[in-house]
Coordinates of C-alpha atoms in Angstrom, one line a residue:
Chain A
M1 CA -1.7 -11.3 -6.5
K2 CA -5.9 -12.2 -6.4
H3 CA -5.9 -13.3 -2.8
F4 CA -9.6 -12.7 -2.7
D5 CA -9.8 -15.5 -5.2
A6 CA -7.8 -18.0 -2.7
P7 CA -9.5 -21.6 -1.8
I8 CA -11.8 -21.0 0.7
L9 CA -10.4 -22.8 3.7
D10 CA -12.0 -24.3 6.9
W11 CA -13.4 -21.2 8.2
N12 CA -16.3 -19.3 8.9
Y13 CA -17.4 -16.5 10.8
A14 CA -18.2 -18.3 14.0
N15 CA -14.1 -19.0 14.5
Q16 CA -12.8 -15.6 13.1
H17 CA -11.0 -15.4 16.4
D18 CA -8.7 -18.4 15.2
W19 CA -8.6 -17.4 11.3
C20 CA -4.7 -17.6 10.6
C21 CA -3.1 -14.4 9.1
E22 CA -1.0 -14.4 6.0
H23 CA 3.0 -13.8 7.2
S24 CA 5.4 -12.1 5.4
M25 CA 4.5 -12.9 2.1
S26 CA 5.4 -9.6 0.6
Q27 CA 9.4 -9.1 2.1
S28 CA 11.7 -7.0 1.0
P29 CA 14.8 -7.1 -0.3
I30 CA 14.8 -9.1 -3.5
D31 CA 16.5 -10.2 -6.5
I32 CA 15.2 -8.4 -9.5
D33 CA 14.8 -10.3 -12.5
T34 CA 15.1 -7.8 -15.6
S35 CA 13.6 -10.4 -18.1
T36 CA 10.2 -10.5 -16.2
L37 CA 9.6 -6.5 -16.1
E38 CA 6.5 -5.5 -16.6
P39 CA 6.6 -1.7 -18.0
M40 CA 4.4 0.4 -15.5
M41 CA 1.2 1.7 -16.8
D42 CA 0.8 4.6 -14.5
M43 CA 2.1 7.7 -15.2
G44 CA 4.6 7.4 -12.0
K45 CA 6.3 10.9 -11.6
L46 CA 8.6 11.4 -9.1
Q47 CA 8.9 15.1 -7.6
L48 CA 11.1 15.5 -5.0
T49 CA 11.8 18.8 -2.9
Y50 CA 14.6 18.0 -0.3
S51 CA 15.6 20.3 2.4
R52 CA 19.3 21.2 2.0
T53 CA 19.5 20.9 5.4
V54 CA 20.8 17.3 7.2
D55 CA 19.6 17.7 10.9
T56 CA 22.0 15.0 12.3
I57 CA 23.8 12.4 10.9
F58 CA 24.5 9.3 13.3
D59 CA 25.4 5.4 13.7
T60 CA 22.2 3.6 14.8
G61 CA 23.6 0.6 15.5
S62 CA 22.4 -0.7 12.5
A63 CA 23.0 1.5 9.7
I64 CA 24.5 5.4 9.3
Q65 CA 21.4 7.0 8.7
G66 CA 20.6 11.0 8.3
L67 CA 17.8 13.0 9.5
A68 CA 16.3 15.5 6.7
T69 CA 13.0 16.9 6.2
G70 CA 11.4 17.1 2.5
T71 CA 8.6 16.3 0.6
A72 CA 8.6 13.5 -2.3
N73 CA 5.5 13.3 -4.7
I74 CA 5.5 9.8 -6.2
N75 CA 2.7 9.4 -8.8
N76 CA 0.5 11.9 -7.4
R77 CA 0.8 11.5 -3.7
F78 CA 2.0 13.4 -1.5
F79 CA 5.0 11.8 1.0
N80 CA 7.1 13.2 3.7
L81 CA 10.8 12.5 3.8
Q82 CA 11.8 10.6 7.6
Q83 CA 15.5 9.6 6.8
F84 CA 17.8 8.2 4.7
H85 CA 20.4 5.3 5.3
F86 CA 23.1 3.3 4.0
H87 CA 23.5 -0.4 3.5
T88 CA 26.8 -2.0 2.2
H89 CA 26.5 -3.8 -0.1
S90 CA 23.6 -3.6 -1.2
E91 CA 20.3 -5.0 -0.1
H92 CA 18.5 -5.8 -3.3
K93 CA 19.7 -7.4 -6.7
I94 CA 19.8 -7.0 -10.2
D95 CA 20.0 -10.3 -12.0
G96 CA 21.9 -12.3 -9.1
K97 CA 24.2 -8.9 -8.7
L98 CA 24.9 -6.6 -5.5
S99 CA 26.2 -3.3 -5.7
D100 CA 28.9 -2.1 -3.6
A101 CA 26.4 0.1 -1.3
E102 CA 22.5 1.0 -1.2
L103 CA 21.2 4.3 -0.3
H104 CA 17.4 4.2 1.4
F105 CA 15.2 7.5 1.2
V106 CA 12.5 6.4 3.5
H107 CA 9.2 8.4 3.2
E108 CA 5.5 8.2 4.7
A109 CA 2.4 9.7 3.4
Q110 CA -0.5 11.1 5.3
N111 CA -2.6 7.7 5.4
G112 CA 0.6 6.0 6.8
R113 CA 1.6 4.0 3.6
L114 CA 5.7 3.8 3.8
A115 CA 7.7 4.5 0.2
V116 CA 11.3 4.3 -0.1
L117 CA 13.7 5.6 -3.0
G118 CA 17.1 3.0 -3.3
V119 CA 19.8 4.0 -5.0
F120 CA 22.5 1.8 -5.9
L121 CA 26.2 2.8 -5.3
I122 CA 29.1 1.6 -7.0
E123 CA 32.8 2.3 -6.9
G124 CA 33.8 5.1 -9.1
A125 CA 34.5 8.9 -8.6
H126 CA 34.4 10.4 -5.6
N127 CA 31.1 11.8 -4.6
E128 CA 31.6 15.2 -2.4
T129 CA 27.9 15.0 -0.8
L130 CA 28.6 11.9 0.6
Q131 CA 31.8 13.2 2.0
T132 CA 30.4 16.1 3.7
L133 CA 27.9 13.5 5.4
L134 CA 30.7 11.2 6.2
D135 CA 33.0 13.8 7.8
A136 CA 29.6 14.4 10.4
V137 CA 28.7 11.2 11.3
N138 CA 28.1 10.8 15.1
T139 CA 29.2 14.7 15.5
N140 CA 25.4 15.8 16.4
K141 CA 25.8 18.6 14.3
S142 CA 23.6 20.2 11.7
I143 CA 25.1 20.1 8.3
H144 CA 23.9 23.0 5.7
N145 CA 24.0 23.2 2.1
V146 CA 23.7 19.5 1.5
Y147 CA 22.7 19.0 -2.0
L148 CA 21.3 15.5 -1.8
Y149 CA 20.0 15.0 -5.5
D150 CA 23.6 14.6 -5.9
L151 CA 23.2 11.1 -4.2
L152 CA 20.3 10.4 -6.9
P153 CA 21.0 9.8 -10.5
K154 CA 20.4 11.7 -13.1
I155 CA 17.9 9.7 -15.2
S156 CA 15.1 8.8 -12.8
D157 CA 13.9 5.6 -14.4
Y158 CA 13.0 3.0 -11.9
Y159 CA 11.8 -0.8 -10.9
H160 CA 8.8 -0.8 -8.8
Y161 CA 7.1 -3.4 -6.5
L162 CA 5.5 -3.3 -3.2
G163 CA 7.6 -4.7 -0.3
S164 CA 8.6 -4.0 3.2
L165 CA 11.3 -2.3 5.7
T166 CA 14.4 -4.6 5.4
T167 CA 15.1 -4.3 9.1
P168 CA 12.6 -5.1 12.0
P169 CA 9.6 -4.5 12.4
L170 CA 10.1 -5.4 8.8
T171 CA 6.2 -3.5 8.1
E172 CA 5.2 -4.3 5.0
N173 CA 3.1 -1.9 2.8
V174 CA 6.1 -0.1 1.7
E175 CA 6.1 1.1 -2.2
W176 CA 9.8 0.7 -3.3
Y177 CA 11.0 2.4 -5.9
L178 CA 14.6 1.3 -7.4
F179 CA 16.6 3.8 -9.4
K180 CA 18.0 1.7 -12.4
E181 CA 20.9 4.3 -13.1
T182 CA 23.8 3.7 -10.3
V183 CA 25.8 6.7 -8.7
E184 CA 29.2 6.6 -8.5
I185 CA 31.2 6.7 -4.9
S186 CA 34.6 6.4 -4.5
A187 CA 36.7 3.1 -3.2
K188 CA 37.7 5.0 -0.1
Q189 CA 34.1 5.7 0.7
I190 CA 33.1 2.4 0.6
Q191 CA 35.6 1.4 3.1
T192 CA 34.3 4.1 5.1
L193 CA 30.6 3.1 4.7
K194 CA 32.2 -0.6 5.5
H195 CA 34.3 0.3 8.8
F196 CA 31.0 1.2 10.3
H197 CA 29.1 -1.4 9.0
A198 CA 30.7 -4.4 7.3
N199 CA 27.7 -5.8 6.0
N200 CA 24.5 -4.3 7.3
A201 CA 22.1 -6.1 3.9
R202 CA 19.2 -8.4 4.5
H203 CA 19.0 -11.5 2.4
T204 CA 16.9 -11.0 -0.5
Q205 CA 13.4 -12.6 0.2
P206 CA 10.9 -14.8 -2.0
L207 CA 9.1 -12.7 -4.8
N208 CA 5.9 -14.5 -4.0
G209 CA 4.3 -13.8 -7.1
R210 CA 4.9 -10.2 -6.8
K211 CA 5.4 -8.5 -9.7
V212 CA 8.0 -6.0 -10.3
L213 CA 7.4 -2.8 -13.0
F214 CA 9.8 -1.0 -14.9
K215 CA 9.2 2.9 -15.2
S216 CA 10.7 4.0 -18.4
F217 CA 10.7 8.2 -18.9
N218 CA 12.5 7.7 -22.3
K219 CA 9.8 8.5 -24.3
N220 CA 11.3 6.4 -27.3
S221 CA 11.8 3.3 -25.1
Chain B
M1 CA 3.2 5.2 12.5
K2 CA 7.0 5.6 12.1
H3 CA 7.7 2.1 12.3
F4 CA 11.1 2.6 11.2
D5 CA 11.5 4.9 14.2
A6 CA 10.6 1.8 16.8
P7 CA 12.8 0.5 19.1
I8 CA 15.5 -1.7 18.2
L9 CA 15.4 -5.0 19.4
D10 CA 18.0 -7.5 19.8
W11 CA 18.3 -8.5 16.4
N12 CA 21.6 -8.1 14.2
Y13 CA 22.4 -9.6 10.6
A14 CA 23.6 -13.0 11.9
N15 CA 20.6 -14.0 12.7
Q16 CA 18.1 -12.4 10.5
H17 CA 16.3 -15.6 9.7
D18 CA 15.1 -15.6 13.5
W19 CA 13.5 -12.0 13.1
C20 CA 10.1 -11.8 14.0
C21 CA 7.7 -10.4 11.6
E22 CA 4.9 -7.9 12.1
H23 CA 1.5 -10.1 12.5
S24 CA -1.6 -8.1 11.4
M25 CA -1.2 -4.8 12.9
S26 CA -3.1 -3.2 10.4
Q27 CA -6.7 -5.1 9.6
S28 CA -10.2 -4.4 8.5
P29 CA -13.0 -3.7 9.3
I30 CA -12.5 -0.9 11.8
D31 CA -14.8 1.6 14.1
I32 CA -14.3 4.7 12.4
D33 CA -14.3 7.6 15.1
T34 CA -15.5 10.4 13.1
S35 CA -14.0 12.8 16.2
T36 CA -11.1 12.0 14.9
L37 CA -10.7 12.1 11.5
E38 CA -7.7 14.3 9.5
P39 CA -8.6 15.9 6.1
M40 CA -7.1 13.9 3.3
M41 CA -4.4 15.9 1.7
D42 CA -3.9 14.1 -1.7
M43 CA -6.5 15.2 -4.5
G44 CA -8.3 11.7 -4.1
K45 CA -10.4 11.7 -6.6
L46 CA -12.5 8.6 -7.7
Q47 CA -13.0 7.9 -11.8
L48 CA -15.0 4.9 -12.0
T49 CA -15.6 3.4 -15.5
Y50 CA -17.6 0.1 -14.9
S51 CA -19.0 -2.6 -17.2
R52 CA -22.9 -2.8 -17.6
T53 CA -22.7 -6.4 -17.7
V54 CA -22.3 -8.7 -14.9
D55 CA -20.8 -11.4 -15.9
T56 CA -21.8 -13.9 -13.1
I57 CA -23.7 -13.7 -9.3
F58 CA -23.5 -16.3 -7.0
D59 CA -23.3 -17.5 -3.6
T60 CA -19.5 -18.4 -2.8
G61 CA -20.6 -20.1 0.8
S62 CA -19.3 -16.8 2.7
A63 CA -21.0 -13.7 0.6
I64 CA -23.2 -13.2 -2.8
Q65 CA -20.7 -11.8 -5.5
G66 CA -20.6 -10.5 -8.4
L67 CA -17.9 -10.8 -11.1
A68 CA -17.7 -7.9 -13.4
T69 CA -15.2 -5.4 -15.3
G70 CA -14.0 -1.8 -15.1
T71 CA -11.7 0.3 -14.2
A72 CA -11.0 3.2 -11.0
N73 CA -8.8 5.8 -11.3
I74 CA -8.2 6.4 -7.3
N75 CA -5.7 9.3 -6.3
N76 CA -4.2 9.1 -9.8
R77 CA -3.9 5.6 -10.2
F78 CA -5.5 2.5 -12.0
F79 CA -7.0 -0.3 -10.6
N80 CA -8.8 -3.0 -12.3
L81 CA -12.2 -4.1 -10.6
Q82 CA -12.3 -7.7 -9.9
Q83 CA -15.6 -8.2 -8.2
F84 CA -17.9 -7.1 -5.4
H85 CA -19.5 -8.7 -2.9
F86 CA -22.3 -8.3 0.0
H87 CA -22.0 -8.5 3.9
T88 CA -24.9 -8.4 6.2
H89 CA -25.0 -6.6 8.7
S90 CA -22.0 -4.0 8.0
E91 CA -18.3 -4.9 8.4
H92 CA -17.2 -1.3 9.4
K93 CA -19.1 0.8 12.0
I94 CA -19.3 4.5 12.0
D95 CA -19.2 5.8 15.8
G96 CA -20.1 2.3 17.0
K97 CA -22.7 2.3 14.6
L98 CA -23.4 -0.7 12.4
S99 CA -25.5 -0.2 9.0
D100 CA -27.7 -3.1 7.9
A101 CA -25.4 -4.1 4.8
E102 CA -22.4 -3.5 3.1
L103 CA -21.0 -3.3 -0.5
H104 CA -17.7 -4.0 -1.5
F105 CA -16.2 -3.5 -4.9
V106 CA -12.8 -5.1 -4.9
H107 CA -9.7 -3.8 -7.5
E108 CA -6.3 -4.8 -8.4
A109 CA -3.4 -2.4 -9.3
Q110 CA -0.7 -3.4 -11.7
N111 CA 1.6 -3.3 -8.7
G112 CA -1.1 -5.8 -7.0
R113 CA -2.0 -3.2 -4.6
L114 CA -5.7 -3.9 -3.4
A115 CA -8.1 -1.0 -3.2
V116 CA -11.8 -2.0 -1.8
L117 CA -14.7 1.0 -2.4
G118 CA -17.5 0.2 0.8
V119 CA -20.8 1.3 0.6
F120 CA -22.8 1.4 3.8
L121 CA -26.3 0.5 3.0
I122 CA -29.6 1.2 4.5
E123 CA -33.1 0.3 5.1
G124 CA -35.3 2.4 2.8
A125 CA -36.3 2.6 -0.7
H126 CA -36.4 -0.4 -3.2
N127 CA -33.1 -0.5 -5.1
E128 CA -34.0 -1.8 -8.8
T129 CA -30.2 -2.6 -9.6
L130 CA -29.9 -4.5 -6.6
Q131 CA -33.1 -6.6 -7.3
T132 CA -32.0 -7.5 -10.9
L133 CA -28.8 -8.7 -9.5
L134 CA -30.8 -11.0 -6.4
D135 CA -32.7 -12.8 -8.9
A136 CA -29.9 -13.6 -10.9
V137 CA -28.1 -15.1 -7.6
N138 CA -27.0 -18.7 -8.7
T139 CA -28.5 -18.9 -12.4
N140 CA -25.0 -19.0 -13.6
K141 CA -26.1 -16.4 -16.3
S142 CA -24.8 -12.8 -17.5
I143 CA -26.5 -9.8 -16.7
H144 CA -26.6 -7.0 -19.0
N145 CA -27.7 -3.5 -18.4
V146 CA -26.7 -3.5 -15.1
Y147 CA -26.0 0.9 -13.9
L148 CA -23.4 -0.5 -10.9
Y149 CA -23.6 3.0 -10.0
D150 CA -27.2 2.7 -8.8
L151 CA -25.6 0.8 -6.2
L152 CA -23.8 4.1 -5.1
P153 CA -24.0 7.3 -3.2
K154 CA -24.3 10.6 -5.5
I155 CA -22.0 12.2 -3.4
S156 CA -18.3 10.5 -3.0
D157 CA -16.9 11.7 0.0
Y158 CA -15.3 9.4 1.6
Y159 CA -13.6 7.5 4.9
H160 CA -9.9 6.2 3.8
Y161 CA -7.3 4.0 5.7
L162 CA -5.0 1.1 5.3
G163 CA -6.2 -2.1 5.9
S164 CA -6.9 -5.7 4.8
L165 CA -9.3 -8.1 3.2
T166 CA -12.1 -9.0 5.9
T167 CA -12.0 -12.7 4.9
P168 CA -8.6 -15.0 4.6
P169 CA -6.3 -14.3 3.4
L170 CA -6.6 -11.2 5.4
T171 CA -4.2 -9.5 3.0
E172 CA -3.3 -6.3 4.0
N173 CA -1.7 -3.8 1.9
V174 CA -5.6 -2.7 0.8
E175 CA -6.5 0.7 0.6
W176 CA -10.2 1.2 2.0
Y177 CA -12.7 4.2 0.8
L178 CA -15.7 4.2 2.5
F179 CA -18.2 6.3 1.6
K180 CA -19.4 8.2 4.0
E181 CA -23.5 8.7 2.0
T182 CA -25.5 5.7 2.4
V183 CA -27.8 4.1 -0.5
E184 CA -31.3 2.8 0.3
I185 CA -32.2 -1.0 -0.2
S186 CA -35.8 -1.9 0.8
A187 CA -36.5 -4.3 4.2
K188 CA -37.1 -7.0 1.9
Q189 CA -33.8 -7.0 0.0
I190 CA -31.8 -7.0 3.1
Q191 CA -33.9 -10.0 4.3
T192 CA -33.2 -11.6 1.0
L193 CA -29.2 -10.6 1.3
K194 CA -30.0 -12.3 5.0
H195 CA -31.3 -15.3 3.7
F196 CA -28.3 -16.6 1.9
H197 CA -26.1 -15.0 4.8
A198 CA -27.5 -14.0 8.0
N199 CA -24.1 -12.8 9.4
N200 CA -20.8 -12.6 7.0
A201 CA -19.1 -9.8 8.8
R202 CA -16.1 -9.9 10.6
H203 CA -15.9 -8.2 13.8
T204 CA -14.1 -5.0 13.9
Q205 CA -10.1 -5.2 14.7
P206 CA -8.1 -2.6 16.5
L207 CA -6.7 0.8 14.7
N208 CA -3.3 0.4 16.4
G209 CA -2.5 3.9 15.8
R210 CA -3.6 4.3 11.9
K211 CA -5.0 7.3 10.9
V212 CA -8.1 7.5 9.2
L213 CA -8.4 10.2 6.8
F214 CA -12.0 12.1 5.5
K215 CA -12.1 13.3 2.0
S216 CA -14.4 16.0 1.4
F217 CA -15.4 17.3 -2.3
N218 CA -17.4 20.0 -1.0
K219 CA -15.4 23.0 -1.7
N220 CA -17.1 25.1 1.3
S221 CA -16.3 22.3 3.9

């Protein structure tokens, strides 16, 4: 990713209005090849403080999206929670494999940097918090006593890379943190999500030389 | 910068190959309007550990560039120094005003994130460290006992925003940290820099809604 070492093409300061710009070289989602991960050297700690009230949850036309407030301290920087939403099936792949669904918590830092925490949802036990949310879709009501952490895994080891939003405007400058541990939701809940959007998942995009890091908080690993 | 709140245009998952991508909305350099700065809330500490050896310094055809190793701990994340180079006159403006020259220390984090520390150089006292570097340009020799900190201001208060490289490929995803305090170099040294490149400065680019933060380490401010 040493872009500044790229060969100098036919440009100079006089023709700078014609300089070509990079286009979409760091897009999301991606297929994560776990054989090529690099251990993340930064501390990489995640501390989430999400409100227990979801202000509203609705169908945007592209996804079921909830609005809630909260902060995420990610690797020692503060981000504000903006919204969370669901994709069925998952957008990211792990070693070529999709999950049943993927939940994205979207955050923005003071400088405009975006960070998304991604959770892979797989068929298994019923998730009561998800059910509370699903029952409230498009009711235009606030939902209280929602423990969003029930939609996050217990172990916070994650894959990290730099990418983009996965829907237009596909803004780059997005930090991705995808939890390795999956969260179970029931087959019926997957069907409910699919009832709204059977396939709201962007195709995986080329890595173009980006590194994917893995952060493990297990001191023995 | 709430890109994810942008109005949904005429797109869907079936036409995703045709989704248009954002193009160059976060470019550098910019003209920093100090009346609109926002105080940076993150700790934002900078800790630089640069080698005292500059491996080589040469004219790339676009700038005088030095190669040296080192690390920068920026807001609690580690970045590796890749190179440093000079622009005459400055690329960034402060309240519409250019400086005589601008020095960029370019760093890369493990995840590929770029961070540039920028120093505004103005006409004043002779700078011995700069002279050592200028005398070595294109000699293809390593330079030892170079104290690069002499080219950095004593007070590390800075302007911060998200931008791009200022030369092709104009890669975005770049964190900018521009020191408020200037560093003096002599009129003769400015002439030497201009002898190599009389005007290797990109025009300032539109802010497009980006925030510019200001970090002050003065507890009384």
